Short mmCIF file of C-alpha atoms and ligand atoms in Angstrom, two decimals:
data_model
loop_
_atom_site.label_atom_id
_atom_site.label_comp_id
_atom_site.label_asym_id
_atom_site.label_seq_id
_atom_site.Cartn_x
_atom_site.Cartn_y
_atom_site.Cartn_z
CA UNK A 209 103.97 96.65 112.27
CA UNK A 210 104.63 99.40 114.81
CA UNK A 211 107.71 99.20 117.06
CA UNK A 212 107.28 97.26 120.29
CA UNK A 213 109.14 99.94 122.30
CA UNK A 214 106.18 102.28 121.67
CA UNK A 215 103.49 99.68 122.32
CA UNK A 216 103.27 98.21 118.82
CA UNK A 217 103.22 94.57 117.80
CA UNK A 218 106.89 94.66 116.82
CA UNK A 219 106.46 92.45 113.75
CA UNK A 220 109.44 92.10 111.47
CA UNK A 221 108.89 93.22 107.90
CA UNK A 222 108.95 89.56 106.83
CA UNK A 223 106.16 88.73 109.29
CA UNK A 224 104.18 91.75 108.16
CA UNK A 225 104.49 90.86 104.48
CA UNK A 226 103.36 87.27 105.15
CA UNK A 227 100.29 88.59 106.98
CA UNK A 228 99.69 91.17 104.24
CA UNK A 229 99.46 88.44 101.60
CA UNK A 230 96.60 86.76 103.45
CA UNK A 231 94.68 90.02 103.91
CA UNK A 232 95.15 91.11 100.31
CA UNK A 233 94.20 87.72 98.86
CA UNK A 234 90.74 88.44 100.27
CA UNK A 235 90.58 92.24 99.91
CA UNK A 236 93.52 94.29 98.62
CA UNK A 237 91.69 97.53 99.49
CA UNK A 238 91.53 96.61 103.15
CA UNK A 239 95.22 95.68 102.95
CA UNK A 240 95.91 99.24 101.80
CA UNK A 241 93.92 100.66 104.71
CA UNK A 242 96.08 98.67 107.12
CA UNK A 243 99.33 99.53 105.34
CA UNK A 244 98.67 103.27 105.29
CA UNK A 245 98.62 103.37 109.10
CA UNK A 246 102.29 102.47 108.84
CA UNK A 247 102.99 105.07 106.16
CA UNK A 248 101.62 107.66 108.59
CA UNK A 249 103.46 106.47 111.69
CA UNK A 250 106.73 104.83 110.63
CA UNK A 251 108.27 108.22 109.70
CA UNK A 252 107.58 109.38 113.27
CA UNK A 253 109.66 106.43 114.45
CA UNK A 254 112.43 107.17 111.92
CA UNK A 255 112.57 110.96 112.27
CA UNK A 256 110.61 112.06 115.37
CA UNK A 257 111.82 113.22 118.76
CA UNK A 258 111.27 110.92 121.73
CA UNK A 259 108.33 113.10 122.77
CA UNK A 260 106.75 112.85 119.29
CA UNK A 261 107.20 109.07 119.17
CA UNK A 262 105.47 108.67 122.54
CA UNK A 263 102.73 111.15 121.67
CA UNK A 264 101.83 109.92 118.19
CA UNK A 265 102.81 106.24 118.01
CA UNK A 266 101.85 105.85 121.67
CA UNK A 267 98.35 107.25 121.10
CA UNK A 268 97.77 104.76 118.27
CA UNK A 269 99.02 101.76 120.20
CA UNK A 270 97.15 102.76 123.39
CA UNK A 271 93.83 102.65 121.55
CA UNK A 272 91.71 99.72 122.62
CA UNK A 273 88.72 100.36 120.37
CA UNK A 274 90.43 99.04 117.23
CA UNK A 275 89.15 102.12 115.40
CA UNK A 276 92.23 104.34 115.56
CA UNK A 277 93.08 105.32 112.00
CA UNK A 278 96.13 107.07 110.59
CA UNK A 279 96.51 108.61 107.12
CA UNK A 280 99.50 109.63 105.06
CA UNK A 281 98.98 112.54 102.68
CA UNK A 282 101.63 113.07 100.04
CA UNK A 283 99.72 112.95 96.74
CA UNK A 284 98.31 116.04 95.08
CA UNK A 285 95.70 116.74 92.37
CA UNK A 286 96.55 116.57 88.66
CA UNK A 287 97.31 119.79 86.80
CA UNK A 288 100.14 121.86 85.42
CA UNK A 289 102.13 122.06 87.58
CA UNK A 290 100.64 119.38 89.73
CA UNK A 291 100.49 115.68 90.40
CA UNK A 292 102.94 113.94 92.61
CA UNK A 293 105.50 112.21 90.40
CA UNK A 294 107.81 115.26 90.31
CA UNK A 295 107.80 115.80 94.08
CA UNK A 296 111.61 115.83 94.20
CA UNK A 297 112.11 118.16 91.23
CA UNK A 298 114.99 120.45 92.25
CA UNK A 299 113.49 123.61 90.72
CA UNK A 300 112.13 126.18 93.16
CA UNK A 301 108.40 125.67 93.48
CA UNK A 302 108.85 123.62 90.33
CA UNK A 303 106.37 120.78 90.51
CA UNK A 304 104.52 118.44 92.83
CA UNK A 305 103.79 119.29 96.48
CA UNK A 306 101.96 122.56 96.50
CA UNK A 307 100.42 122.29 99.94
CA UNK A 308 102.28 124.88 101.98
CA UNK A 309 102.94 125.24 105.71
CA UNK A 310 103.97 128.73 106.87
CA UNK A 311 105.33 129.25 110.38
CA UNK A 312 103.31 131.86 112.29
CA UNK A 313 104.41 132.13 115.94
CA UNK A 314 104.24 128.67 117.41
CA UNK A 315 101.89 127.33 114.74
CA UNK A 316 102.13 126.26 111.12
CA UNK A 317 99.38 127.56 108.83
CA UNK A 318 98.56 124.98 106.15
CA UNK A 319 96.94 125.79 102.79
CA UNK A 320 96.33 123.82 99.62
CA UNK A 321 94.85 120.57 98.34
CA UNK A 322 95.82 116.95 98.56
CA UNK A 323 94.18 114.33 96.35
CA UNK A 324 94.25 110.53 96.69
CA UNK A 325 95.48 109.89 100.23
CA UNK A 326 93.87 106.88 101.83
CA UNK A 327 92.40 106.81 105.38
CA UNK A 328 92.79 110.58 105.84
CA UNK A 329 89.06 111.25 106.18
CA UNK A 330 88.71 108.73 109.00
CA UNK A 331 85.62 106.54 109.24
CA UNK A 332 83.25 109.52 108.93
CA UNK A 333 85.09 111.94 106.59
CA UNK A 334 85.76 114.26 109.51
CA UNK A 335 89.39 113.30 109.70
CA UNK A 336 91.51 110.34 110.73
CA UNK A 337 92.82 110.39 114.31
CA UNK A 338 96.20 111.39 112.88
CA UNK A 339 97.32 112.38 109.39
CA UNK A 340 100.95 112.76 108.42
CA UNK A 341 100.96 115.45 105.72
CA UNK A 342 103.89 116.24 103.44
CA UNK A 343 104.04 120.04 103.10
CA UNK A 344 106.21 122.63 101.43
CA UNK A 345 107.87 124.54 104.28
CA UNK A 346 110.55 126.16 102.14
CA UNK A 347 108.90 128.18 99.40
CA UNK A 348 112.30 129.22 98.04
CA UNK A 349 113.69 125.69 97.94
CA UNK A 350 113.19 122.86 95.49
CA UNK A 351 111.72 119.46 96.25
CA UNK A 352 114.90 118.06 97.75
CA UNK A 353 115.17 120.79 100.41
CA UNK A 354 111.82 122.51 100.84
CA UNK A 355 109.54 119.70 102.03
CA UNK A 356 108.70 118.50 105.55
CA UNK A 357 106.13 116.24 107.22
CA UNK A 358 103.69 117.47 109.84
CA UNK A 359 101.13 115.59 111.95
CA UNK A 360 97.58 116.90 111.73
CA UNK A 361 95.13 115.76 114.38
CA UNK A 362 91.42 115.04 114.02
CA UNK A 363 89.30 118.05 114.82
CA UNK A 364 91.74 120.63 113.46
CA UNK A 365 89.62 123.51 112.05
CA UNK A 366 90.05 124.61 108.42
CA UNK A 367 90.16 121.15 106.82
CA UNK A 368 87.54 119.40 104.69
CA UNK A 369 87.55 115.88 103.31
CA UNK A 370 85.68 114.49 100.31
CA UNK A 371 85.60 110.86 99.18
CA UNK A 372 86.90 109.84 95.75
CA UNK A 373 85.01 107.10 93.92
CA UNK A 374 87.57 104.68 92.48
CA UNK A 375 87.40 101.80 90.04
CA UNK A 376 89.51 99.40 92.13
CA UNK A 377 90.34 98.90 95.80
CA UNK A 378 86.99 100.46 96.56
CA UNK A 379 87.22 99.51 100.22
CA UNK A 380 90.31 101.73 100.58
CA UNK A 381 88.91 105.17 101.43
CA UNK A 382 90.66 107.70 99.16
CA UNK A 383 89.99 111.39 99.77
CA UNK A 384 90.52 114.88 98.56
CA UNK A 385 91.65 117.17 101.41
CA UNK A 386 91.35 120.95 101.34
CA UNK A 387 93.37 122.99 103.85
CA UNK A 388 92.22 126.58 104.38
CA UNK A 389 94.39 128.32 106.96
CA UNK A 390 94.46 125.18 109.08
CA UNK A 391 96.57 125.88 112.17
CA UNK A 392 98.71 123.11 113.60
CA UNK A 393 101.12 123.37 116.58
CA UNK A 394 104.72 123.81 115.40
CA UNK A 395 105.62 120.91 117.70
CA UNK A 396 103.70 118.61 115.32
CA UNK A 397 106.31 119.05 112.59
CA UNK A 398 108.26 115.79 112.78
CA UNK A 399 111.65 117.06 113.83
CA UNK A 400 114.01 115.20 111.51
CA UNK A 401 111.77 115.74 108.48
CA UNK A 402 112.45 119.50 108.33
CA UNK A 403 113.62 119.97 104.76
CA UNK A 404 113.60 116.17 104.36
CA UNK A 405 110.03 115.47 103.23
CA UNK A 406 111.56 114.04 100.05
CA UNK A 407 113.42 111.41 102.08
CA UNK A 408 110.21 110.61 103.98
CA UNK A 409 108.42 109.91 100.69
CA UNK A 410 111.23 107.76 99.32
CA UNK A 411 111.69 105.79 102.53
CA UNK A 412 107.95 105.27 102.98
CA UNK A 413 107.57 103.87 99.48
CA UNK A 414 110.63 101.68 99.99
CA UNK A 415 109.03 100.21 103.12
CA UNK A 416 105.71 99.65 101.35
CA UNK A 417 107.35 98.19 98.22
CA UNK A 418 107.20 94.55 99.35
CA UNK A 419 103.74 95.12 100.88
CA UNK A 420 102.38 96.34 97.54
CA UNK A 421 104.39 93.59 95.81
CA UNK A 422 102.81 90.91 97.97
CA UNK A 423 99.42 92.50 97.17
CA UNK A 424 100.10 91.63 93.53
CA UNK A 425 101.14 88.11 94.57
CA UNK A 426 97.93 87.80 96.58
CA UNK A 427 95.65 88.87 93.71
CA UNK A 428 97.54 86.67 91.23
CA UNK A 429 97.21 83.76 93.67
CA UNK A 430 93.44 84.25 93.92
CA UNK A 431 93.10 84.39 90.11
CA UNK A 432 95.32 81.33 89.71
CA UNK A 433 93.43 79.29 92.30
CA UNK A 434 90.10 80.18 90.67
CA UNK A 435 91.44 79.24 87.22
CA UNK A 436 92.97 76.00 88.49
CA UNK A 437 89.72 75.02 90.18
CA UNK A 438 87.90 75.74 86.92
CA UNK A 439 90.39 73.75 84.86
CA UNK A 440 90.10 70.77 87.18
CA UNK A 441 86.31 70.64 87.00
CA UNK A 442 85.32 71.95 83.54
CA UNK A 443 85.36 69.35 80.76
CA UNK A 444 83.96 71.37 77.86
CA UNK A 445 82.09 68.18 76.95
CA UNK A 446 85.34 66.19 76.64
CA UNK A 447 86.30 63.03 78.51
CA UNK A 448 88.38 64.82 81.16
CA UNK A 449 88.66 68.27 82.77
CA UNK A 450 90.69 70.71 80.65
CA UNK A 451 93.64 70.63 83.05
CA UNK A 452 94.63 67.42 81.25
CA UNK A 453 95.27 69.36 78.02
CA UNK A 454 98.69 70.78 77.39
CA UNK A 455 97.75 74.43 76.95
CA UNK A 456 95.91 75.00 80.27
CA UNK A 457 98.50 72.90 82.11
CA UNK A 458 101.49 74.80 80.75
CA UNK A 459 99.91 78.23 81.13
CA UNK A 460 98.85 77.63 84.72
CA UNK A 461 102.30 76.22 85.43
CA UNK A 462 103.85 79.43 84.15
CA UNK A 463 101.49 81.51 86.28
CA UNK A 464 102.33 79.47 89.38
CA UNK A 465 106.04 79.98 88.67
CA UNK A 466 105.70 83.75 88.40
CA UNK A 467 103.73 83.90 91.65
CA UNK A 468 106.33 81.86 93.53
CA UNK A 469 109.21 83.98 92.23
CA UNK A 470 107.44 87.23 93.10
CA UNK A 471 106.59 85.99 96.60
CA UNK A 472 110.25 85.22 97.33
CA UNK A 473 111.27 88.64 95.99
CA UNK A 474 108.87 90.25 98.48
CA UNK A 475 110.21 88.14 101.33
CA UNK A 476 113.78 89.00 100.33
CA UNK A 477 112.98 92.73 100.15
CA UNK A 478 111.25 92.63 103.53
CA UNK A 479 114.21 90.77 105.02
CA UNK A 480 116.56 93.36 103.54
CA UNK A 481 114.55 96.13 105.25
CA UNK A 482 114.82 94.20 108.51
CA UNK A 483 118.59 93.87 108.11
CA UNK A 484 119.25 97.47 107.09
CA UNK A 485 117.33 99.69 109.51
CA UNK A 486 114.23 99.99 107.30
CA UNK A 487 116.27 101.29 104.38
CA UNK A 488 115.88 99.63 101.02
CA UNK A 489 115.02 102.52 98.76
CA UNK A 490 116.26 100.78 95.62
CA UNK A 491 115.27 97.18 96.38
CA UNK A 492 111.80 98.16 97.61
CA UNK A 493 111.17 99.97 94.33
CA UNK A 494 112.50 97.07 92.24
CA UNK A 495 110.25 94.68 94.14
CA UNK A 496 107.15 96.85 93.78
CA UNK A 497 107.67 97.40 90.05
CA UNK A 498 108.45 93.78 89.24
CA UNK A 499 105.65 92.16 91.23
CA UNK A 500 102.89 94.59 90.31
CA UNK A 501 103.79 94.37 86.62
CA UNK A 502 103.66 90.56 86.52
CA UNK A 503 100.11 90.64 87.84
CA UNK A 504 98.28 91.68 84.66
CA UNK A 505 99.93 88.91 82.67
CA UNK A 506 98.95 86.33 85.31
CA UNK A 507 95.32 87.45 85.45
CA UNK A 508 95.03 87.56 81.65
CA UNK A 509 96.54 84.07 81.30
CA UNK A 510 94.11 82.73 83.91
CA UNK A 511 91.25 84.28 81.94
CA UNK A 512 92.48 82.54 78.78
CA UNK A 513 92.29 79.20 80.58
CA UNK A 514 88.78 79.85 81.89
CA UNK A 515 87.66 81.30 78.58
CA UNK A 516 84.60 83.41 78.01
CA UNK A 517 83.11 82.47 81.35
CA UNK A 518 85.81 84.53 83.01
CA UNK A 519 83.92 87.60 81.78
CA UNK A 520 80.78 86.52 83.60
CA UNK A 521 80.54 88.67 86.71
CA UNK A 522 79.69 85.52 88.67
CA UNK A 523 83.42 84.86 88.42
CA UNK A 524 85.80 87.31 90.07
CA UNK A 525 88.10 88.06 87.18
CA UNK A 526 86.76 91.55 86.54
CA UNK A 527 87.92 92.46 90.02
CA UNK A 528 91.32 90.85 89.51
CA UNK A 529 91.70 92.81 86.26
CA UNK A 530 90.88 96.09 87.95
CA UNK A 531 93.42 95.35 90.66
CA UNK A 532 96.00 94.42 88.03
CA UNK A 533 95.52 97.84 86.43
CA UNK A 534 95.70 99.69 89.73
CA UNK A 535 98.65 98.13 91.52
CA UNK A 536 101.37 99.51 89.21
CA UNK A 537 99.81 102.99 89.53
CA UNK A 538 99.23 103.31 93.28
CA UNK A 539 101.69 103.47 96.17
CA UNK A 540 103.90 105.73 94.04
CA UNK A 541 103.50 105.07 90.32
CA UNK A 542 105.95 102.63 88.76
CA UNK A 543 106.78 105.22 86.11
CA UNK A 544 108.22 108.30 87.71
CA UNK A 545 108.35 107.71 91.44
CA UNK A 546 109.47 104.06 91.64
CA UNK A 547 111.72 103.62 88.62
CA UNK A 548 113.37 106.99 89.31
CA UNK A 549 114.58 105.73 92.69
CA UNK A 550 116.23 102.73 91.04
CA UNK A 551 117.76 104.95 88.35
CA UNK A 552 119.01 107.52 90.89
CA UNK A 553 120.91 104.91 92.91
CA UNK A 554 122.26 103.10 89.86
CA UNK A 555 123.95 106.16 88.32
CA UNK A 556 125.90 106.78 91.54
CA UNK A 557 129.64 106.17 91.09
CA UNK A 558 129.79 104.00 94.21
CA UNK A 559 126.86 101.75 93.32
CA UNK A 560 127.63 98.10 93.97
CA UNK A 561 125.64 95.94 91.53
CA UNK A 562 126.04 92.92 93.82
CA UNK A 563 124.88 94.68 96.97
CA UNK A 564 121.55 92.89 97.29
CA UNK A 565 123.05 89.51 96.47
CA UNK A 566 125.62 90.04 99.23
CA UNK A 567 123.14 91.72 101.61
CA UNK A 568 125.24 94.87 101.67
CA UNK A 569 123.72 98.27 102.56
CA UNK A 570 122.92 100.62 99.68
CA UNK A 571 122.92 104.28 100.70
CA UNK A 572 120.19 106.57 99.46
CA UNK A 573 121.10 110.26 99.47
CA UNK A 574 119.54 113.49 98.31
CA UNK A 575 121.86 113.75 95.34
CA UNK A 576 120.31 110.55 93.99
CA UNK A 577 116.91 112.26 93.86
CA UNK A 578 115.42 114.48 91.21
CA UNK A 579 116.94 112.58 88.29
CA UNK A 580 114.35 112.24 85.50
CA UNK A 581 112.11 114.94 86.95
CA UNK A 582 110.50 117.66 84.93
CA UNK A 583 112.19 120.83 86.29
CA UNK A 584 109.13 123.00 85.65
CA UNK A 585 110.55 126.44 86.57
CA UNK A 586 108.06 129.01 87.80
CA UNK A 587 106.70 131.01 84.89
CA UNK A 588 104.12 133.74 84.35
CA UNK A 589 103.03 132.18 81.08
CA UNK A 590 99.50 130.79 81.09
CA UNK A 591 99.48 127.17 82.17
CA UNK A 592 98.00 124.33 80.18
CA UNK A 593 94.50 123.57 81.53
CA UNK A 594 94.49 120.73 84.03
CA UNK A 595 92.52 117.60 83.13
CA UNK A 596 89.93 118.73 85.67
CA UNK A 597 89.30 122.15 84.12
CA UNK A 598 89.89 121.32 80.44
CA UNK A 599 86.91 121.04 78.10
CA UNK A 600 85.95 117.40 77.61
CA UNK A 601 86.86 115.90 74.22
CA UNK A 602 84.23 116.57 71.60
CA UNK A 603 82.09 113.55 70.82
CA UNK A 604 82.03 112.95 67.06
C1 LIG B 162 94.07 102.81 96.37
C2 LIG B 162 95.02 103.98 96.42
C3 LIG B 162 95.57 104.35 97.64
C4 LIG B 162 96.43 105.47 97.70
N1 LIG B 162 96.87 105.85 98.93
C5 LIG B 162 97.61 106.97 99.02
C6 LIG B 162 98.00 107.45 100.32
O1 LIG B 162 97.67 106.86 101.34
N2 LIG B 162 98.72 108.59 100.38
C7 LIG B 162 99.09 109.28 99.27
O2 LIG B 162 99.74 110.31 99.39
N3 LIG B 162 98.75 108.84 98.01
C8 LIG B 162 98.02 107.71 97.87
N4 LIG B 162 97.65 107.27 96.62
C9 LIG B 162 98.18 107.91 95.40
C10 LIG B 162 99.36 107.07 94.82
O3 LIG B 162 100.41 106.90 95.73
C11 LIG B 162 99.98 107.59 93.51
O4 LIG B 162 100.90 106.64 93.13
C12 LIG B 162 100.70 108.89 93.60
O5 LIG B 162 99.73 109.91 93.72
C13 LIG B 162 101.53 109.17 92.38
O6 LIG B 162 100.80 109.02 91.20
P1 LIG B 162 101.51 109.03 89.80
O7 LIG B 162 102.78 108.25 89.94
O8 LIG B 162 100.54 108.59 88.77
O9 LIG B 162 101.95 110.54 89.67
P2 LIG B 162 101.34 111.74 88.80
O10 LIG B 162 102.11 112.93 89.21
O11 LIG B 162 99.86 111.76 88.92
O12 LIG B 162 101.79 111.36 87.35
C14 LIG B 162 100.89 111.07 86.29
C15 LIG B 162 101.63 110.32 85.19
O13 LIG B 162 102.71 111.13 84.69
C16 LIG B 162 103.93 110.41 84.78
N5 LIG B 162 105.06 111.31 85.07
C17 LIG B 162 104.97 112.57 85.55
N6 LIG B 162 106.20 113.08 85.69
C18 LIG B 162 107.08 112.12 85.33
C19 LIG B 162 108.48 112.03 85.27
N7 LIG B 162 109.27 113.04 85.61
N8 LIG B 162 109.04 110.87 84.85
C20 LIG B 162 108.26 109.84 84.48
N9 LIG B 162 106.93 109.83 84.52
C21 LIG B 162 106.34 110.97 84.94
C22 LIG B 162 103.68 109.44 85.92
O14 LIG B 162 104.58 108.38 85.91
C23 LIG B 162 102.28 109.02 85.67
O15 LIG B 162 102.23 108.04 84.66
C24 LIG B 162 96.77 106.18 96.53
C25 LIG B 162 96.23 105.79 95.31
C26 LIG B 162 95.35 104.72 95.25
C27 LIG B 162 94.75 104.35 93.93
#
């Protein structure tokens, strides 16, 4: 996925999405691990200086061990204020993104906590080779002006990583990161991201939209193929396998239709990114939302065809169900981060509703951000306890 001019494979987005379907049909978690390398490095290509591109992308592509790992750390722990969904809230220090980077001489001093980022701990929880971290560099600015992205290298003192145990995509290594006066050279701040960390987040999740979308296609495809195989072999004691009955035939036909349509949407979105300089902030979000939200319906319909035996852990439907619950939530939640991007573009006076049909560019600007966010002004009033510190619900 990385650009050929810096030693990468130079795949088009369409090629990458086709490959991503095959990986994610087997293991969506591993697909995420692969994808996140791009979330960490593509912004260097978009926004970095020539020196930064050679240093960071070049070090990844020069690796011959196959172990080089890159993380992308945007997400933050839950709480009030907290979470990630309101990262572009315009209020000063309003919400989201509380990891700070303060310039001290020729170094940035990083403090705070990230929660959820994948790959960041590396293979041994001592840090990935490189981690692109979204930080608040402007404490007096809101989320559309005060964020930046800085590269943190493995071995930087003052950083600890702890694994998070998840209920889906368990092979994707999610981590909590704690920064305690971690010092990073000022030259690691990706030049064009100064005050533009918001655009980094939106562009990253536009690029990964069709990759997450094809993940949903891949899981739906696996569930459908399992259910079809079952329907073609299971007779239930009748004269023929159940595929010959109308209900399983129609339901599986509907599932196959949804999968095909979603796959073409991902290919179209990837092609649009290829045509428009890796911009597709609105279409990428539409693709991610649509494809990941058709998945649950497909898995559930496949389970109806298989019947009670789909609940037997010998089958793989419990895993498909867990993936179906996760995909709309990860890679920027569909509510908040993804739908907001669509909404923000759509309200713009100049929005052309036929742009995607006609393969026209659709600009994405800062004034399209922040719509729908919770402003969350700074207050001295006591905050509501975060889910982590609140007393658990009483058991009656
Ligand atoms: C397998 C996996 C891999 C991941 N990899 C990474 C990674 O590599 N890097 C990384 O940074 N993160 C990663 N994440 C985190 C992921 O990107 C989340 O989508 C992100 O943290 C945002 O979560 P959220 O949308 O639930 O936001 P939260 O802020 O946690 O929001 C919680 C809920 O409140 C809602 N909400 C809050 N405010 C609003 C609003 N204004 N409007 C509407 N709804 C609102 C949200 O929609 C959501 O339903 C990963 C997560 C998983 C599970």
